[in-house]
mmCIF file of the C-alpha atoms, coordinates in Angstrom:
data_MODEL
# 
_entry.id   MODEL 
# 
loop_
_atom_site.group_PDB 
_atom_site.id 
_atom_site.type_symbol 
_atom_site.label_atom_id 
_atom_site.label_alt_id 
_atom_site.label_comp_id 
_atom_site.label_asym_id 
_atom_site.label_entity_id 
_atom_site.label_seq_id 
_atom_site.pdbx_PDB_ins_code 
_atom_site.Cartn_x 
_atom_site.Cartn_y 
_atom_site.Cartn_z 
_atom_site.occupancy 
_atom_site.B_iso_or_equiv 
_atom_site.pdbx_formal_charge 
_atom_site.auth_seq_id 
_atom_site.auth_comp_id 
_atom_site.auth_asym_id 
_atom_site.auth_atom_id 
_atom_site.pdbx_PDB_model_num 
ATOM 1   C CA . MET A 1 1   ? 7.140   0.136   -17.274 1.00 0.00 ? 1   MET A CA 1 
ATOM 2   C CA . PRO A 1 2   ? 5.675   0.101   -13.738 1.00 0.00 ? 2   PRO A CA 1 
ATOM 3   C CA . ARG A 1 3   ? 4.432   3.673   -14.111 1.00 0.00 ? 3   ARG A CA 1 
ATOM 4   C CA . LYS A 1 4   ? 1.977   2.741   -16.870 1.00 0.00 ? 4   LYS A CA 1 
ATOM 5   C CA . PHE A 1 5   ? 0.788   -0.335  -14.976 1.00 0.00 ? 5   PHE A CA 1 
ATOM 6   C CA . ILE A 1 6   ? 0.317   1.516   -11.681 1.00 0.00 ? 6   ILE A CA 1 
ATOM 7   C CA . LYS A 1 7   ? -1.459  4.479   -13.299 1.00 0.00 ? 7   LYS A CA 1 
ATOM 8   C CA . ARG A 1 8   ? -4.192  2.152   -14.565 1.00 0.00 ? 8   ARG A CA 1 
ATOM 9   C CA . PHE A 1 9   ? -5.216  1.365   -10.986 1.00 0.00 ? 9   PHE A CA 1 
ATOM 10  C CA . MET A 1 10  ? -4.768  4.784   -9.387  1.00 0.00 ? 10  MET A CA 1 
ATOM 11  C CA . PRO A 1 11  ? -7.855  6.761   -8.406  1.00 0.00 ? 11  PRO A CA 1 
ATOM 12  C CA . ASN A 1 12  ? -8.624  10.114  -10.047 1.00 0.00 ? 12  ASN A CA 1 
ATOM 13  C CA . HIS A 1 13  ? -6.735  13.075  -8.497  1.00 0.00 ? 13  HIS A CA 1 
ATOM 14  C CA . ASP A 1 14  ? -9.689  15.437  -8.577  1.00 0.00 ? 14  ASP A CA 1 
ATOM 15  C CA . LEU A 1 15  ? -11.935 12.852  -6.957  1.00 0.00 ? 15  LEU A CA 1 
ATOM 16  C CA . ILE A 1 16  ? -9.485  12.448  -4.081  1.00 0.00 ? 16  ILE A CA 1 
ATOM 17  C CA . LYS A 1 17  ? -9.044  16.200  -3.623  1.00 0.00 ? 17  LYS A CA 1 
ATOM 18  C CA . ARG A 1 18  ? -12.846 16.558  -3.264  1.00 0.00 ? 18  ARG A CA 1 
ATOM 19  C CA . GLN A 1 19  ? -13.169 13.959  -0.492  1.00 0.00 ? 19  GLN A CA 1 
ATOM 20  C CA . LYS A 1 20  ? -14.688 15.572  2.591   1.00 0.00 ? 20  LYS A CA 1 
ATOM 21  C CA . ALA A 1 21  ? -12.562 13.487  4.963   1.00 0.00 ? 21  ALA A CA 1 
ATOM 22  C CA . LEU A 1 22  ? -9.368  14.834  3.372   1.00 0.00 ? 22  LEU A CA 1 
ATOM 23  C CA . LYS A 1 23  ? -10.396 18.496  3.788   1.00 0.00 ? 23  LYS A CA 1 
ATOM 24  C CA . ILE A 1 24  ? -8.576  18.429  7.156   1.00 0.00 ? 24  ILE A CA 1 
ATOM 25  C CA . PHE A 1 25  ? -5.297  18.549  5.213   1.00 0.00 ? 25  PHE A CA 1 
ATOM 26  C CA . GLY A 1 26  ? -6.235  21.870  3.584   1.00 0.00 ? 26  GLY A CA 1 
ATOM 27  C CA . ASN A 1 27  ? -4.023  23.293  0.842   1.00 0.00 ? 27  ASN A CA 1 
ATOM 28  C CA . VAL A 1 28  ? -1.324  20.692  1.404   1.00 0.00 ? 28  VAL A CA 1 
ATOM 29  C CA . LEU A 1 29  ? -3.263  18.478  -1.012  1.00 0.00 ? 29  LEU A CA 1 
ATOM 30  C CA . TYR A 1 30  ? -2.255  20.815  -3.835  1.00 0.00 ? 30  TYR A CA 1 
ATOM 31  C CA . ASN A 1 31  ? 1.438   19.948  -3.441  1.00 0.00 ? 31  ASN A CA 1 
ATOM 32  C CA . PRO A 1 32  ? 2.381   18.528  -6.882  1.00 0.00 ? 32  PRO A CA 1 
ATOM 33  C CA . ASN A 1 33  ? 4.843   16.069  -5.323  1.00 0.00 ? 33  ASN A CA 1 
ATOM 34  C CA . LEU A 1 34  ? 1.923   14.143  -3.836  1.00 0.00 ? 34  LEU A CA 1 
ATOM 35  C CA . TRP A 1 35  ? 0.539   13.469  -7.295  1.00 0.00 ? 35  TRP A CA 1 
ATOM 36  C CA . CYS A 1 36  ? 3.673   12.599  -9.301  1.00 0.00 ? 36  CYS A CA 1 
ATOM 37  C CA . LEU A 1 37  ? 4.551   8.990   -9.914  1.00 0.00 ? 37  LEU A CA 1 
ATOM 38  C CA . ASN A 1 38  ? 8.203   8.040   -9.911  1.00 0.00 ? 38  ASN A CA 1 
ATOM 39  C CA . ARG A 1 39  ? 10.276  5.255   -8.394  1.00 0.00 ? 39  ARG A CA 1 
ATOM 40  C CA . ARG A 1 40  ? 10.682  6.882   -4.995  1.00 0.00 ? 40  ARG A CA 1 
ATOM 41  C CA . SER A 1 41  ? 7.085   8.098   -4.642  1.00 0.00 ? 41  SER A CA 1 
ATOM 42  C CA . ALA A 1 42  ? 5.642   4.751   -5.768  1.00 0.00 ? 42  ALA A CA 1 
ATOM 43  C CA . ALA A 1 43  ? 7.847   2.726   -3.410  1.00 0.00 ? 43  ALA A CA 1 
ATOM 44  C CA . GLY A 1 44  ? 7.037   5.053   -0.520  1.00 0.00 ? 44  GLY A CA 1 
ATOM 45  C CA . ALA A 1 45  ? 3.333   4.916   -1.329  1.00 0.00 ? 45  ALA A CA 1 
ATOM 46  C CA . PHE A 1 46  ? 3.434   1.118   -1.279  1.00 0.00 ? 46  PHE A CA 1 
ATOM 47  C CA . ALA A 1 47  ? 5.140   1.209   2.123   1.00 0.00 ? 47  ALA A CA 1 
ATOM 48  C CA . VAL A 1 48  ? 2.578   3.665   3.535   1.00 0.00 ? 48  VAL A CA 1 
ATOM 49  C CA . GLY A 1 49  ? -0.478  2.017   1.987   1.00 0.00 ? 49  GLY A CA 1 
ATOM 50  C CA . LEU A 1 50  ? 0.480   -1.537  2.909   1.00 0.00 ? 50  LEU A CA 1 
ATOM 51  C CA . PHE A 1 51  ? 1.407   -0.493  6.440   1.00 0.00 ? 51  PHE A CA 1 
ATOM 52  C CA . MET A 1 52  ? -1.923  1.244   6.973   1.00 0.00 ? 52  MET A CA 1 
ATOM 53  C CA . ALA A 1 53  ? -3.845  -1.655  5.425   1.00 0.00 ? 53  ALA A CA 1 
ATOM 54  C CA . PHE A 1 54  ? -2.901  -3.754  8.451   1.00 0.00 ? 54  PHE A CA 1 
ATOM 55  C CA . VAL A 1 55  ? -3.853  -1.162  11.066  1.00 0.00 ? 55  VAL A CA 1 
ATOM 56  C CA . PRO A 1 56  ? -7.107  -2.413  12.636  1.00 0.00 ? 56  PRO A CA 1 
ATOM 57  C CA . LEU A 1 57  ? -8.802  0.981   12.807  1.00 0.00 ? 57  LEU A CA 1 
ATOM 58  C CA . PRO A 1 58  ? -11.676 2.348   10.719  1.00 0.00 ? 58  PRO A CA 1 
ATOM 59  C CA . SER A 1 59  ? -9.831  5.511   9.614   1.00 0.00 ? 59  SER A CA 1 
ATOM 60  C CA . GLN A 1 60  ? -7.093  3.820   7.589   1.00 0.00 ? 60  GLN A CA 1 
ATOM 61  C CA . MET A 1 61  ? -7.530  6.026   4.519   1.00 0.00 ? 61  MET A CA 1 
ATOM 62  C CA . ILE A 1 62  ? -7.195  9.283   6.440   1.00 0.00 ? 62  ILE A CA 1 
ATOM 63  C CA . MET A 1 63  ? -4.133  8.001   8.280   1.00 0.00 ? 63  MET A CA 1 
ATOM 64  C CA . ALA A 1 64  ? -2.607  6.799   4.989   1.00 0.00 ? 64  ALA A CA 1 
ATOM 65  C CA . ALA A 1 65  ? -3.225  10.250  3.485   1.00 0.00 ? 65  ALA A CA 1 
ATOM 66  C CA . GLY A 1 66  ? -1.561  11.905  6.469   1.00 0.00 ? 66  GLY A CA 1 
ATOM 67  C CA . LEU A 1 67  ? 1.489   9.658   6.201   1.00 0.00 ? 67  LEU A CA 1 
ATOM 68  C CA . ALA A 1 68  ? 1.688   10.169  2.435   1.00 0.00 ? 68  ALA A CA 1 
ATOM 69  C CA . ILE A 1 69  ? 1.692   13.934  2.992   1.00 0.00 ? 69  ILE A CA 1 
ATOM 70  C CA . LEU A 1 70  ? 4.235   13.643  5.813   1.00 0.00 ? 70  LEU A CA 1 
ATOM 71  C CA . PHE A 1 71  ? 6.635   11.517  3.751   1.00 0.00 ? 71  PHE A CA 1 
ATOM 72  C CA . GLY A 1 72  ? 5.902   13.228  0.420   1.00 0.00 ? 72  GLY A CA 1 
ATOM 73  C CA . VAL A 1 73  ? 4.907   10.071  -1.438  1.00 0.00 ? 73  VAL A CA 1 
ATOM 74  C CA . ASN A 1 74  ? 2.149   9.450   -3.973  1.00 0.00 ? 74  ASN A CA 1 
ATOM 75  C CA . LEU A 1 75  ? -1.148  10.174  -2.222  1.00 0.00 ? 75  LEU A CA 1 
ATOM 76  C CA . PRO A 1 76  ? -3.616  8.326   -4.495  1.00 0.00 ? 76  PRO A CA 1 
ATOM 77  C CA . LEU A 1 77  ? -1.530  5.170   -4.484  1.00 0.00 ? 77  LEU A CA 1 
ATOM 78  C CA . SER A 1 78  ? -1.162  5.251   -0.688  1.00 0.00 ? 78  SER A CA 1 
ATOM 79  C CA . ILE A 1 79  ? -4.924  5.564   -0.271  1.00 0.00 ? 79  ILE A CA 1 
ATOM 80  C CA . ALA A 1 80  ? -5.735  2.907   -2.875  1.00 0.00 ? 80  ALA A CA 1 
ATOM 81  C CA . LEU A 1 81  ? -3.451  0.309   -1.276  1.00 0.00 ? 81  LEU A CA 1 
ATOM 82  C CA . VAL A 1 82  ? -5.302  0.573   2.024   1.00 0.00 ? 82  VAL A CA 1 
ATOM 83  C CA . TRP A 1 83  ? -8.187  -1.199  0.287   1.00 0.00 ? 83  TRP A CA 1 
ATOM 84  C CA . ILE A 1 84  ? -6.274  -4.478  0.411   1.00 0.00 ? 84  ILE A CA 1 
ATOM 85  C CA . THR A 1 85  ? -8.184  -4.833  3.649   1.00 0.00 ? 85  THR A CA 1 
ATOM 86  C CA . ASN A 1 86  ? -11.725 -4.391  2.434   1.00 0.00 ? 86  ASN A CA 1 
ATOM 87  C CA . PRO A 1 87  ? -14.974 -5.768  3.866   1.00 0.00 ? 87  PRO A CA 1 
ATOM 88  C CA . ILE A 1 88  ? -14.343 -9.089  2.116   1.00 0.00 ? 88  ILE A CA 1 
ATOM 89  C CA . THR A 1 89  ? -10.671 -9.607  3.061   1.00 0.00 ? 89  THR A CA 1 
ATOM 90  C CA . MET A 1 90  ? -10.660 -7.867  6.442   1.00 0.00 ? 90  MET A CA 1 
ATOM 91  C CA . PRO A 1 91  ? -11.993 -10.733 8.594   1.00 0.00 ? 91  PRO A CA 1 
ATOM 92  C CA . VAL A 1 92  ? -9.460  -13.196 7.194   1.00 0.00 ? 92  VAL A CA 1 
ATOM 93  C CA . ILE A 1 93  ? -6.502  -10.808 7.365   1.00 0.00 ? 93  ILE A CA 1 
ATOM 94  C CA . PHE A 1 94  ? -7.199  -9.650  10.907  1.00 0.00 ? 94  PHE A CA 1 
ATOM 95  C CA . TYR A 1 95  ? -7.936  -13.176 12.099  1.00 0.00 ? 95  TYR A CA 1 
ATOM 96  C CA . LEU A 1 96  ? -4.563  -14.313 10.745  1.00 0.00 ? 96  LEU A CA 1 
ATOM 97  C CA . ALA A 1 97  ? -2.931  -11.272 12.356  1.00 0.00 ? 97  ALA A CA 1 
ATOM 98  C CA . TYR A 1 98  ? -4.600  -12.234 15.651  1.00 0.00 ? 98  TYR A CA 1 
ATOM 99  C CA . LYS A 1 99  ? -3.302  -15.810 15.324  1.00 0.00 ? 99  LYS A CA 1 
ATOM 100 C CA . LEU A 1 100 ? 0.211   -14.492 14.594  1.00 0.00 ? 100 LEU A CA 1 
ATOM 101 C CA . GLY A 1 101 ? -0.035  -12.278 17.676  1.00 0.00 ? 101 GLY A CA 1 
ATOM 102 C CA . THR A 1 102 ? -0.999  -15.227 19.881  1.00 0.00 ? 102 THR A CA 1 
ATOM 103 C CA . VAL A 1 103 ? 1.984   -17.212 18.577  1.00 0.00 ? 103 VAL A CA 1 
ATOM 104 C CA . VAL A 1 104 ? 4.434   -14.340 19.098  1.00 0.00 ? 104 VAL A CA 1 
ATOM 105 C CA . LEU A 1 105 ? 3.072   -13.598 22.575  1.00 0.00 ? 105 LEU A CA 1 
ATOM 106 C CA . ASN A 1 106 ? 2.922   -17.317 23.397  1.00 0.00 ? 106 ASN A CA 1 
ATOM 107 C CA . MET A 1 107 ? -0.740  -17.001 24.329  1.00 0.00 ? 107 MET A CA 1 
ATOM 108 C CA . PRO A 1 108 ? -3.365  -19.643 23.701  1.00 0.00 ? 108 PRO A CA 1 
ATOM 109 C CA . PRO A 1 109 ? -5.837  -18.441 21.067  1.00 0.00 ? 109 PRO A CA 1 
ATOM 110 C CA . GLN A 1 110 ? -9.232  -17.683 22.560  1.00 0.00 ? 110 GLN A CA 1 
ATOM 111 C CA . HIS A 1 111 ? -12.252 -19.247 20.940  1.00 0.00 ? 111 HIS A CA 1 
ATOM 112 C CA . PHE A 1 112 ? -14.861 -16.705 20.006  1.00 0.00 ? 112 PHE A CA 1 
ATOM 113 C CA . HIS A 1 113 ? -17.600 -16.212 17.480  1.00 0.00 ? 113 HIS A CA 1 
ATOM 114 C CA . PHE A 1 114 ? -16.902 -13.016 15.555  1.00 0.00 ? 114 PHE A CA 1 
ATOM 115 C CA . GLU A 1 115 ? -19.677 -10.471 15.170  1.00 0.00 ? 115 GLU A CA 1 
ATOM 116 C CA . LEU A 1 116 ? -19.363 -7.063  13.602  1.00 0.00 ? 116 LEU A CA 1 
ATOM 117 C CA . SER A 1 117 ? -20.881 -5.110  16.476  1.00 0.00 ? 117 SER A CA 1 
ATOM 118 C CA . TRP A 1 118 ? -19.841 -2.741  19.240  1.00 0.00 ? 118 TRP A CA 1 
ATOM 119 C CA . GLU A 1 119 ? -21.083 -5.226  21.811  1.00 0.00 ? 119 GLU A CA 1 
ATOM 120 C CA . PHE A 1 120 ? -18.742 -7.915  20.534  1.00 0.00 ? 120 PHE A CA 1 
ATOM 121 C CA . LEU A 1 121 ? -15.790 -5.509  20.493  1.00 0.00 ? 121 LEU A CA 1 
ATOM 122 C CA . ARG A 1 122 ? -16.549 -4.271  24.009  1.00 0.00 ? 122 ARG A CA 1 
ATOM 123 C CA . GLU A 1 123 ? -16.882 -7.802  25.430  1.00 0.00 ? 123 GLU A CA 1 
ATOM 124 C CA . GLN A 1 124 ? -13.875 -9.289  23.611  1.00 0.00 ? 124 GLN A CA 1 
ATOM 125 C CA . PHE A 1 125 ? -11.562 -6.265  23.747  1.00 0.00 ? 125 PHE A CA 1 
ATOM 126 C CA . ASP A 1 126 ? -9.372  -7.558  26.565  1.00 0.00 ? 126 ASP A CA 1 
ATOM 127 C CA . THR A 1 127 ? -9.177  -11.011 25.010  1.00 0.00 ? 127 THR A CA 1 
ATOM 128 C CA . ILE A 1 128 ? -8.262  -10.137 21.452  1.00 0.00 ? 128 ILE A CA 1 
ATOM 129 C CA . CYS A 1 129 ? -6.760  -6.639  21.608  1.00 0.00 ? 129 CYS A CA 1 
ATOM 130 C CA . LEU A 1 130 ? -3.106  -7.351  22.472  1.00 0.00 ? 130 LEU A CA 1 
ATOM 131 C CA . PRO A 1 131 ? -2.598  -10.314 20.103  1.00 0.00 ? 131 PRO A CA 1 
ATOM 132 C CA . LEU A 1 132 ? -4.441  -8.461  17.319  1.00 0.00 ? 132 LEU A CA 1 
ATOM 133 C CA . VAL A 1 133 ? -2.340  -5.306  17.718  1.00 0.00 ? 133 VAL A CA 1 
ATOM 134 C CA . VAL A 1 134 ? 0.939   -7.245  17.896  1.00 0.00 ? 134 VAL A CA 1 
ATOM 135 C CA . GLY A 1 135 ? 0.072   -9.468  14.934  1.00 0.00 ? 135 GLY A CA 1 
ATOM 136 C CA . SER A 1 136 ? -1.208  -6.534  12.886  1.00 0.00 ? 136 SER A CA 1 
ATOM 137 C CA . GLY A 1 137 ? 1.919   -4.540  13.716  1.00 0.00 ? 137 GLY A CA 1 
ATOM 138 C CA . ILE A 1 138 ? 4.187   -7.346  12.554  1.00 0.00 ? 138 ILE A CA 1 
ATOM 139 C CA . CYS A 1 139 ? 2.170   -7.808  9.350   1.00 0.00 ? 139 CYS A CA 1 
ATOM 140 C CA . ALA A 1 140 ? 2.176   -4.045  8.724   1.00 0.00 ? 140 ALA A CA 1 
ATOM 141 C CA . VAL A 1 141 ? 5.942   -3.712  9.075   1.00 0.00 ? 141 VAL A CA 1 
ATOM 142 C CA . VAL A 1 142 ? 6.703   -6.801  6.983   1.00 0.00 ? 142 VAL A CA 1 
ATOM 143 C CA . ALA A 1 143 ? 4.224   -5.834  4.240   1.00 0.00 ? 143 ALA A CA 1 
ATOM 144 C CA . SER A 1 144 ? 5.530   -2.272  4.045   1.00 0.00 ? 144 SER A CA 1 
ATOM 145 C CA . ILE A 1 145 ? 9.159   -3.406  3.812   1.00 0.00 ? 145 ILE A CA 1 
ATOM 146 C CA . ILE A 1 146 ? 8.331   -5.983  1.136   1.00 0.00 ? 146 ILE A CA 1 
ATOM 147 C CA . GLY A 1 147 ? 6.216   -3.429  -0.747  1.00 0.00 ? 147 GLY A CA 1 
ATOM 148 C CA . TYR A 1 148 ? 8.885   -0.730  -0.609  1.00 0.00 ? 148 TYR A CA 1 
ATOM 149 C CA . PHE A 1 149 ? 11.821  -2.860  -1.730  1.00 0.00 ? 149 PHE A CA 1 
ATOM 150 C CA . GLY A 1 150 ? 9.652   -4.908  -4.095  1.00 0.00 ? 150 GLY A CA 1 
ATOM 151 C CA . ILE A 1 151 ? 8.567   -1.797  -6.020  1.00 0.00 ? 151 ILE A CA 1 
ATOM 152 C CA . LEU A 1 152 ? 12.136  -0.453  -6.072  1.00 0.00 ? 152 LEU A CA 1 
ATOM 153 C CA . GLY A 1 153 ? 13.317  -3.793  -7.483  1.00 0.00 ? 153 GLY A CA 1 
ATOM 154 C CA . LEU A 1 154 ? 10.522  -4.074  -10.034 1.00 0.00 ? 154 LEU A CA 1 
ATOM 155 C CA . TRP A 1 155 ? 11.047  -0.497  -11.160 1.00 0.00 ? 155 TRP A CA 1 
ATOM 156 C CA . ARG A 1 156 ? 14.804  -1.061  -11.575 1.00 0.00 ? 156 ARG A CA 1 
ATOM 157 C CA . TYR A 1 157 ? 14.206  -4.333  -13.422 1.00 0.00 ? 157 TYR A CA 1 
ATOM 158 C CA . SER A 1 158 ? 11.770  -2.597  -15.758 1.00 0.00 ? 158 SER A CA 1 
ATOM 159 C CA . VAL A 1 159 ? 14.210  0.220   -16.526 1.00 0.00 ? 159 VAL A CA 1 
ATOM 160 C CA . VAL A 1 160 ? 17.102  -2.215  -17.139 1.00 0.00 ? 160 VAL A CA 1 
ATOM 161 C CA . ARG A 1 161 ? 14.930  -4.375  -19.382 1.00 0.00 ? 161 ARG A CA 1 
ATOM 162 C CA . SER A 1 162 ? 13.806  -1.307  -21.325 1.00 0.00 ? 162 SER A CA 1 
ATOM 163 C CA . TRP A 1 163 ? 17.423  -0.248  -21.841 1.00 0.00 ? 163 TRP A CA 1 
ATOM 164 C CA . GLN A 1 164 ? 18.394  -3.746  -22.953 1.00 0.00 ? 164 GLN A CA 1 
ATOM 165 C CA . LYS A 1 165 ? 15.564  -3.811  -25.510 1.00 0.00 ? 165 LYS A CA 1 
ATOM 166 C CA . ARG A 1 166 ? 16.619  -0.413  -26.794 1.00 0.00 ? 166 ARG A CA 1 
ATOM 167 C CA . GLN A 1 167 ? 20.258  -1.551  -27.098 1.00 0.00 ? 167 GLN A CA 1 
ATOM 168 C CA . ALA A 1 168 ? 19.204  -4.729  -28.921 1.00 0.00 ? 168 ALA A CA 1 
ATOM 169 C CA . LYS A 1 169 ? 17.072  -2.714  -31.325 1.00 0.00 ? 169 LYS A CA 1 
ATOM 170 C CA . LEU A 1 170 ? 19.968  -0.335  -32.033 1.00 0.00 ? 170 LEU A CA 1 
ATOM 171 C CA . ALA A 1 171 ? 22.381  -3.237  -32.556 1.00 0.00 ? 171 ALA A CA 1 
ATOM 172 C CA . LYS A 1 172 ? 19.924  -4.891  -34.927 1.00 0.00 ? 172 LYS A CA 1 
ATOM 173 C CA . ASN A 1 173 ? 19.626  -1.721  -37.032 1.00 0.00 ? 173 ASN A CA 1 
ATOM 174 C CA . LEU A 1 174 ? 23.392  -1.239  -37.434 1.00 0.00 ? 174 LEU A CA 1 
ATOM 175 C CA . PRO A 1 175 ? 24.964  -2.546  -40.669 1.00 0.00 ? 175 PRO A CA 1 
ATOM 176 C CA . LYS A 1 176 ? 26.946  -5.797  -40.347 1.00 0.00 ? 176 LYS A CA 1 
ATOM 177 C CA . ASN A 1 177 ? 30.359  -4.242  -41.090 1.00 0.00 ? 177 ASN A CA 1 
ATOM 178 C CA . GLY A 1 178 ? 29.903  -1.612  -38.374 1.00 0.00 ? 178 GLY A CA 1 
ATOM 179 C CA . HIS A 1 179 ? 30.041  1.338   -40.775 1.00 0.00 ? 179 HIS A CA 1 
ATOM 180 C CA . GLN A 1 180 ? 27.123  3.495   -41.640 1.00 0.00 ? 180 GLN A CA 1 
ATOM 181 C CA . GLY A 1 181 ? 26.821  4.808   -45.094 1.00 0.00 ? 181 GLY A CA 1 
# 
């Protein structure tokens, strides 16, 4: 079942509640609905987490937590999914988002040498900002829609398969003539 699979990768609830950055949400973090894992909360968490993963800002986790609280979806899963864009994957993902933005905006891609510095961002802001934001926005929306409906579909498939196995097991245990006794 998806619940068992997802729970293996979810961060510890107490660890998340103790995060200093999340203290801004106060007692809202103690809402039990943010910690339960069901079809709706998992699908919503995938939508929130995948959307925020493509937002090119450094405070993705805090924004994902805020959206998870706002929509009442699983908080740990929303925060964990933001880490799809991590220091290793981030340059590739945001470069591809930038390229998508240039295609959508019909702009020629600018050649630049990426550096992780404020100077680079300040100098290249006008050049890369609009295509990056547009491309990231498109990726965020598409990823969140795919994540939401993908989890709903996988969850439904898992439940149907579980019921089918249970029915097959019951049918196997019934006597051949259909009578018990």
